[in-house]
PDB file of C-alpha atoms in Angstrom:
ATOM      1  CA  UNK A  17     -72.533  -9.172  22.036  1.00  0.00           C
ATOM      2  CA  UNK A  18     -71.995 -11.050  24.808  1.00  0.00           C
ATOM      3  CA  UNK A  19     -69.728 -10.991  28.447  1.00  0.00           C
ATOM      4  CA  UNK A  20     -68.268 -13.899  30.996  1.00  0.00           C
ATOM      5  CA  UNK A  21     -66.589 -14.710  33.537  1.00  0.00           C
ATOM      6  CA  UNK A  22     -64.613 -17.359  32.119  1.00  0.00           C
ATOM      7  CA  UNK A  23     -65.213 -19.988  34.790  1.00  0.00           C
ATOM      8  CA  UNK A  24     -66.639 -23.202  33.327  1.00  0.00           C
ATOM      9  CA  UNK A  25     -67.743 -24.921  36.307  1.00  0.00           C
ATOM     10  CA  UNK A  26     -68.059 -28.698  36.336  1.00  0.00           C
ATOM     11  CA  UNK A  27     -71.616 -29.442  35.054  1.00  0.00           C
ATOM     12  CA  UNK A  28     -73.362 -32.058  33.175  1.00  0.00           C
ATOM     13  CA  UNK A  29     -72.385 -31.965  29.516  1.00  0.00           C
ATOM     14  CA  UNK A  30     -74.873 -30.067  27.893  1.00  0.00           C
ATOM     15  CA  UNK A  31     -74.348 -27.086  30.537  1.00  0.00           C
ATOM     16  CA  UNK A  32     -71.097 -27.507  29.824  1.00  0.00           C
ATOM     17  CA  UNK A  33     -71.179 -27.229  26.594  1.00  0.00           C
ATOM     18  CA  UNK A  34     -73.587 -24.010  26.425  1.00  0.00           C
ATOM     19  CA  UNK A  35     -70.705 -22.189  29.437  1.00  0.00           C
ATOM     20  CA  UNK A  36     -68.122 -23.240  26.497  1.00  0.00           C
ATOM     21  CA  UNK A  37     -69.634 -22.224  23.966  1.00  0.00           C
ATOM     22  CA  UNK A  38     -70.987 -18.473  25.773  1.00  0.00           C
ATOM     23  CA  UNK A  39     -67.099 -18.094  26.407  1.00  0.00           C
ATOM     24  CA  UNK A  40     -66.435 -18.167  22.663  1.00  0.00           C
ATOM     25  CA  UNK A  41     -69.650 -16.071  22.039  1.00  0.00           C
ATOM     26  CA  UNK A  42     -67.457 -13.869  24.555  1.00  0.00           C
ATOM     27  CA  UNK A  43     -64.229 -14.183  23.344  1.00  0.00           C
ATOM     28  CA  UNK A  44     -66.204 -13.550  19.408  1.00  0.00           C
ATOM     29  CA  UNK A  45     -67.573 -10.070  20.779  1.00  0.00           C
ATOM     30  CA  UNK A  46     -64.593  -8.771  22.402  1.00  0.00           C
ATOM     31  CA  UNK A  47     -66.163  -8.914  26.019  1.00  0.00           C
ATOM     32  CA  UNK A  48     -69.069  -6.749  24.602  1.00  0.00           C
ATOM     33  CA  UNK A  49     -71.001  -4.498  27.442  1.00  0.00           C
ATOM     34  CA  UNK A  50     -72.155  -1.423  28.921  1.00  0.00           C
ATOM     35  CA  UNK A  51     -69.913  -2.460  32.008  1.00  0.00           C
ATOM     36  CA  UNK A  52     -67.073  -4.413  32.433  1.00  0.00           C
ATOM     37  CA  UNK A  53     -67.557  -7.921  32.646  1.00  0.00           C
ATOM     38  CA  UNK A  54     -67.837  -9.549  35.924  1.00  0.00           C
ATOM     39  CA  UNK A  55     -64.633 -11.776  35.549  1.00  0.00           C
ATOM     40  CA  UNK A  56     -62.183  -9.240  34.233  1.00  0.00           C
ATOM     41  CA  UNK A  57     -58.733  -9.911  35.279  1.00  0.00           C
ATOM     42  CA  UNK A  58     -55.552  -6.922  34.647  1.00  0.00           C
ATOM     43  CA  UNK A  59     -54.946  -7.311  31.275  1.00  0.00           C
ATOM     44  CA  UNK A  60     -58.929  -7.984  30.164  1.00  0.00           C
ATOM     45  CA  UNK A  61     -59.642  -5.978  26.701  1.00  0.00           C
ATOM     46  CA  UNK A  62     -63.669  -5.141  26.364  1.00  0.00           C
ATOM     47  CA  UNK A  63     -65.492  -3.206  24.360  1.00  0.00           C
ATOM     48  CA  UNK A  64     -68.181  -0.758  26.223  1.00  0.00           C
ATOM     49  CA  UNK A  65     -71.287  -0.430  23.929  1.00  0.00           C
ATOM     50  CA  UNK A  66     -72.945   1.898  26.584  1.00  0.00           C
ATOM     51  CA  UNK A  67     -72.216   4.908  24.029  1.00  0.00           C
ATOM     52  CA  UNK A  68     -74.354   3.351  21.157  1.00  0.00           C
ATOM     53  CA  UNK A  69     -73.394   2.468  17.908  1.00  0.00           C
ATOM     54  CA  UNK A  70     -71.511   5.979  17.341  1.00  0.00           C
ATOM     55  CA  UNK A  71     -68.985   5.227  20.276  1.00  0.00           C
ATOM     56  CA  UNK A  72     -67.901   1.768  21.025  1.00  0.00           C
ATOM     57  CA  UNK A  73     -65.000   2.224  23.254  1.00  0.00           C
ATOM     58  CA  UNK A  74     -62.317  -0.275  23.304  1.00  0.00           C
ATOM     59  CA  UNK A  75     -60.796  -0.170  27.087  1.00  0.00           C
ATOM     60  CA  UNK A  76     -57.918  -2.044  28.544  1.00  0.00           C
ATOM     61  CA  UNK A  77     -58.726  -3.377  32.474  1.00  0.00           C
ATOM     62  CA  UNK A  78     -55.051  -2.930  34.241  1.00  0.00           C
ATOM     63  CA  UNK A  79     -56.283  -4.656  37.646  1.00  0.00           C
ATOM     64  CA  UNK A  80     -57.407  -1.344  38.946  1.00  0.00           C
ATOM     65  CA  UNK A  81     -59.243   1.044  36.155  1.00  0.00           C
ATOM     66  CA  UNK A  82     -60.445   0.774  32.879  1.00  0.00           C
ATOM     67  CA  UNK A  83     -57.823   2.702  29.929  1.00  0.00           C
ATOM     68  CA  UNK A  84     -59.813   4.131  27.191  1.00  0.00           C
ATOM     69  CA  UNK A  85     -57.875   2.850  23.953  1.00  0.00           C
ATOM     70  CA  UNK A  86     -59.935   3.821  21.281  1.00  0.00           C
ATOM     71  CA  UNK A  87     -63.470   4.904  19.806  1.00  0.00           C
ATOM     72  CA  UNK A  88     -65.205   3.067  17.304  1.00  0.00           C
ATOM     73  CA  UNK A  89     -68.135   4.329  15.359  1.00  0.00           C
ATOM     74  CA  UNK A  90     -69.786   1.381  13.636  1.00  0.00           C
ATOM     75  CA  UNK A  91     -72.275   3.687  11.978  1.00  0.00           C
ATOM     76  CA  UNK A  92     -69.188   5.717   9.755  1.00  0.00           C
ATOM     77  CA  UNK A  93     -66.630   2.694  10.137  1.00  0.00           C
ATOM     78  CA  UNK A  94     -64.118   4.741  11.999  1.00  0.00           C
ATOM     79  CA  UNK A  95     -61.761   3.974  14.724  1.00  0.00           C
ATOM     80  CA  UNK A  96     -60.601   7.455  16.457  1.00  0.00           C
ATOM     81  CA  UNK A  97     -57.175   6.969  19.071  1.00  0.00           C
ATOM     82  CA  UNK A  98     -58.039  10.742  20.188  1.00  0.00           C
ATOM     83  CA  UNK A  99     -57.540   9.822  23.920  1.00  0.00           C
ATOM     84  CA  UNK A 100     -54.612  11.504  25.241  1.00  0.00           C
ATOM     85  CA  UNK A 101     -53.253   8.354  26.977  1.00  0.00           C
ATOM     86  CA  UNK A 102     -52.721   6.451  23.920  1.00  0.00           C
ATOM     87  CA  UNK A 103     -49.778   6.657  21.423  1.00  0.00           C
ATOM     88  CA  UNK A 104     -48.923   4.288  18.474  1.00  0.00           C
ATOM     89  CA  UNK A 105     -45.299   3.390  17.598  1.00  0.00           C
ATOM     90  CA  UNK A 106     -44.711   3.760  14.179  1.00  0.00           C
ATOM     91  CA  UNK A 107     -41.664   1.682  13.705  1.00  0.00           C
ATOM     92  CA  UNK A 108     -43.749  -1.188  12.138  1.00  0.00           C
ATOM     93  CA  UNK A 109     -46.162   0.543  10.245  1.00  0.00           C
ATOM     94  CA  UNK A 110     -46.431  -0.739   6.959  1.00  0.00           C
ATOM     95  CA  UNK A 111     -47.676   0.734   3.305  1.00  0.00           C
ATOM     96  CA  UNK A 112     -51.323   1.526   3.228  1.00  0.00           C
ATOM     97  CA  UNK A 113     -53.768   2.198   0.437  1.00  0.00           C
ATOM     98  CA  UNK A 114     -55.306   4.999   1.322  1.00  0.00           C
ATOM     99  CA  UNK A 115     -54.576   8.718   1.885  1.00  0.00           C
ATOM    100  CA  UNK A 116     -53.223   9.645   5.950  1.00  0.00           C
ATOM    101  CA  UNK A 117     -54.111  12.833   8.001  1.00  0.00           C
ATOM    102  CA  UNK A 118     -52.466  13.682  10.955  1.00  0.00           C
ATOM    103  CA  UNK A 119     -54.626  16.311  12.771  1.00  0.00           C
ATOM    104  CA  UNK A 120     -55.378  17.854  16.002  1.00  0.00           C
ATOM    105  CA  UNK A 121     -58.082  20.355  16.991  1.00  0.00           C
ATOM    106  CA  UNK A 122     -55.903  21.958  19.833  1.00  0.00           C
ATOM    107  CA  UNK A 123     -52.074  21.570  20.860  1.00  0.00           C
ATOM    108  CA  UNK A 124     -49.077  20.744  18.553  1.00  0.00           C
ATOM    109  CA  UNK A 125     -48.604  17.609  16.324  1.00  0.00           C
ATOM    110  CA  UNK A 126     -44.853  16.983  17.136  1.00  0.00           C
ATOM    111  CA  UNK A 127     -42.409  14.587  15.188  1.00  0.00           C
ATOM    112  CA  UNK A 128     -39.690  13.876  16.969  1.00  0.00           C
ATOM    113  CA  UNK A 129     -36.492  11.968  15.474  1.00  0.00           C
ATOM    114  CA  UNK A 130     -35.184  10.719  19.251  1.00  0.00           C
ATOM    115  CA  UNK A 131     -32.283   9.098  18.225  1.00  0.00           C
ATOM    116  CA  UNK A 132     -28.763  11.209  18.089  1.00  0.00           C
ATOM    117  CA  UNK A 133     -28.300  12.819  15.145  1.00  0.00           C
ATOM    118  CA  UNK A 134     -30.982  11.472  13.003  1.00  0.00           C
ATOM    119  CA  UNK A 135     -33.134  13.151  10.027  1.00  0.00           C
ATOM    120  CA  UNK A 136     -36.799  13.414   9.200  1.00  0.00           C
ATOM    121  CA  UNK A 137     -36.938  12.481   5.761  1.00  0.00           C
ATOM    122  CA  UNK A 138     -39.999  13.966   3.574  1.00  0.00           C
ATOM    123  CA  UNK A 139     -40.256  11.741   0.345  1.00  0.00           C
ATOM    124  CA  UNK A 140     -42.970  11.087  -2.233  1.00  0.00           C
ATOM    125  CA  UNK A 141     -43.382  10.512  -5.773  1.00  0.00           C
ATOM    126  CA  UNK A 142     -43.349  12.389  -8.804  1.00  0.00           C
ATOM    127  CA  UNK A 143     -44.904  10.730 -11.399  1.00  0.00           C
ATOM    128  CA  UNK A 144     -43.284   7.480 -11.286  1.00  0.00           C
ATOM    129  CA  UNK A 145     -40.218   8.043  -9.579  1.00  0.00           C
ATOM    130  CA  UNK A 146     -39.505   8.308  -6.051  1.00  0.00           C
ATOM    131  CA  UNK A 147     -37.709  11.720  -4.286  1.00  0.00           C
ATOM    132  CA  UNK A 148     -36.698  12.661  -1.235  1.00  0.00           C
ATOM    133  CA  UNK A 149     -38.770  15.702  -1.473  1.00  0.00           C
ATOM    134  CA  UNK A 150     -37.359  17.392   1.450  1.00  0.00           C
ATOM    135  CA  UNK A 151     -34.823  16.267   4.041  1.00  0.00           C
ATOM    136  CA  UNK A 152     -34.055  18.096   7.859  1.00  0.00           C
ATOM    137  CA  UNK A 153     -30.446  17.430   9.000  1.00  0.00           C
ATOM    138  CA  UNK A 154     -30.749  17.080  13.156  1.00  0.00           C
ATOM    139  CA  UNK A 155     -26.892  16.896  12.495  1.00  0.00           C
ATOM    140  CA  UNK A 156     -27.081  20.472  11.489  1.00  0.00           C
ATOM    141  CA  UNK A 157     -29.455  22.079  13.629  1.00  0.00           C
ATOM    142  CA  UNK A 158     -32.103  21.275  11.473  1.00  0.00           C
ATOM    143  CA  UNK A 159     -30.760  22.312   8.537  1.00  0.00           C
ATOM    144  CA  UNK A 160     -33.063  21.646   5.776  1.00  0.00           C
ATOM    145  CA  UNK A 161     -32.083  21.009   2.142  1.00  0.00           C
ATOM    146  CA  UNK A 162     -34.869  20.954  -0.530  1.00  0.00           C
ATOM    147  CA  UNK A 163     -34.602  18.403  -3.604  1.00  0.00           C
ATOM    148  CA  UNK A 164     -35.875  21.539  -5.553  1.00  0.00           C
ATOM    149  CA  UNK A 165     -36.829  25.078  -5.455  1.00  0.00           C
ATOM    150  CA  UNK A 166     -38.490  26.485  -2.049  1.00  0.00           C
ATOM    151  CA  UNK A 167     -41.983  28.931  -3.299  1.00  0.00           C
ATOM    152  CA  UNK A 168     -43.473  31.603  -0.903  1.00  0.00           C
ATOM    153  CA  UNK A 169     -46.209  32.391  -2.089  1.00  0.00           C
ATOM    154  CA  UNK A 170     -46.485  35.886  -0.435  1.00  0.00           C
ATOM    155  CA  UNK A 171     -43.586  36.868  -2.759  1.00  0.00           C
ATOM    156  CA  UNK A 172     -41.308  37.011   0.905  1.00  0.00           C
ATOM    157  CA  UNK A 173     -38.690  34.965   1.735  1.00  0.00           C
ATOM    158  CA  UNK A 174     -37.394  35.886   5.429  1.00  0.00           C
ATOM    159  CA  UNK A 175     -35.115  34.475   7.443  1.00  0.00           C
ATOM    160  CA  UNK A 176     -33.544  35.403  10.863  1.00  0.00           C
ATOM    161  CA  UNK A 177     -30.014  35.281  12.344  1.00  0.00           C
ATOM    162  CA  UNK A 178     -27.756  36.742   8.730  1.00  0.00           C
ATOM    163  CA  UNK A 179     -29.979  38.618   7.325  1.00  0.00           C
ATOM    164  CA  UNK A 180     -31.550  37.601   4.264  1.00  0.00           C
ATOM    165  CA  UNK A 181     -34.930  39.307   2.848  1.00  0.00           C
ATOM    166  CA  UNK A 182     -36.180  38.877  -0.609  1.00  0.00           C
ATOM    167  CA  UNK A 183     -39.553  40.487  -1.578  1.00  0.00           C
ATOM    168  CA  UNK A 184     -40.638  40.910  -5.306  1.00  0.00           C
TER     169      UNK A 184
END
């Protein structure tokens, strides 16, 4: 882990060399501190080890103050975007491997199709074949249509405006 302040002043060659080559040991560790480094400029990422191994936290320098982006724990190889100044665009996300969970331990999760008129589109796959498992038509209100049947497993189905009430 290592920090500087990018300024390779004119030296003999072997001084030099060790400046150029603590840059790249700085440039290898992603600015790696407890503090910012010295030379930071607005736009500097660094990573502030001053939490331990259990909270690396990756922070953007704007010129003014450092912007939390993310916490790593190297301990349980997890990378947590919890700060509430952060938010990823998913237009480029691609296919993972692995399963997703989008949580929160207070507040709403919202999804939010901006665009006029535009659905959010539940798919999957059953067995082998892919469905659009569910689709909500901003069109409409937010009309949804089901690809199948819809189960409540109270044995109530309610809704409000015409009146509709099943119970079994």
């Amino acid at each position: 882990m290592a920090q500087h302040d990018y300024n390779i002043a004119n030296a003999s060659f072997p001084t030099v060399r060790t400046d150029i080559n603590n840059v790249l040991s700085a440039i290898n560790t992603s600015n790696s501190g407890s503090s910012r480094p010295s030379g930071a400029v607005a736009g500097t990422i660094w990573l502030d080890t001053s939490g331990g191994v259990t909270a690396h936290i990756l922070k953007f320098y704007d010129g003014g103050a450092d912007i939390n982006l993310a916490t790593i724990n190297t301990t349980a190889n997890t990378v947590d975007f919890s700060d509430s100044s952060v938010s990823v665009a998913l237009d480029d996300v691609g296919t993972g491997d692995g399963a997703v969970n989008l949580a929160t331990s207070s507040g709403n999760i919202t999804i939010d199709a901006q665009a006029g008129d535009t659905d959010i589109i539940f798919k999957g796959t059953d067995s082998s074949s892919d469905i659009t498992a569910l689709t909500l038509d901003m069109s409409e209100k937010g009309s949804a249509t089901f690809n199948d049947k819809v189960v409540a497993e109270g044995g109530q189905l309610t809704t409000t405006g015409k009146t509709l009430v099943l119970g079994f």
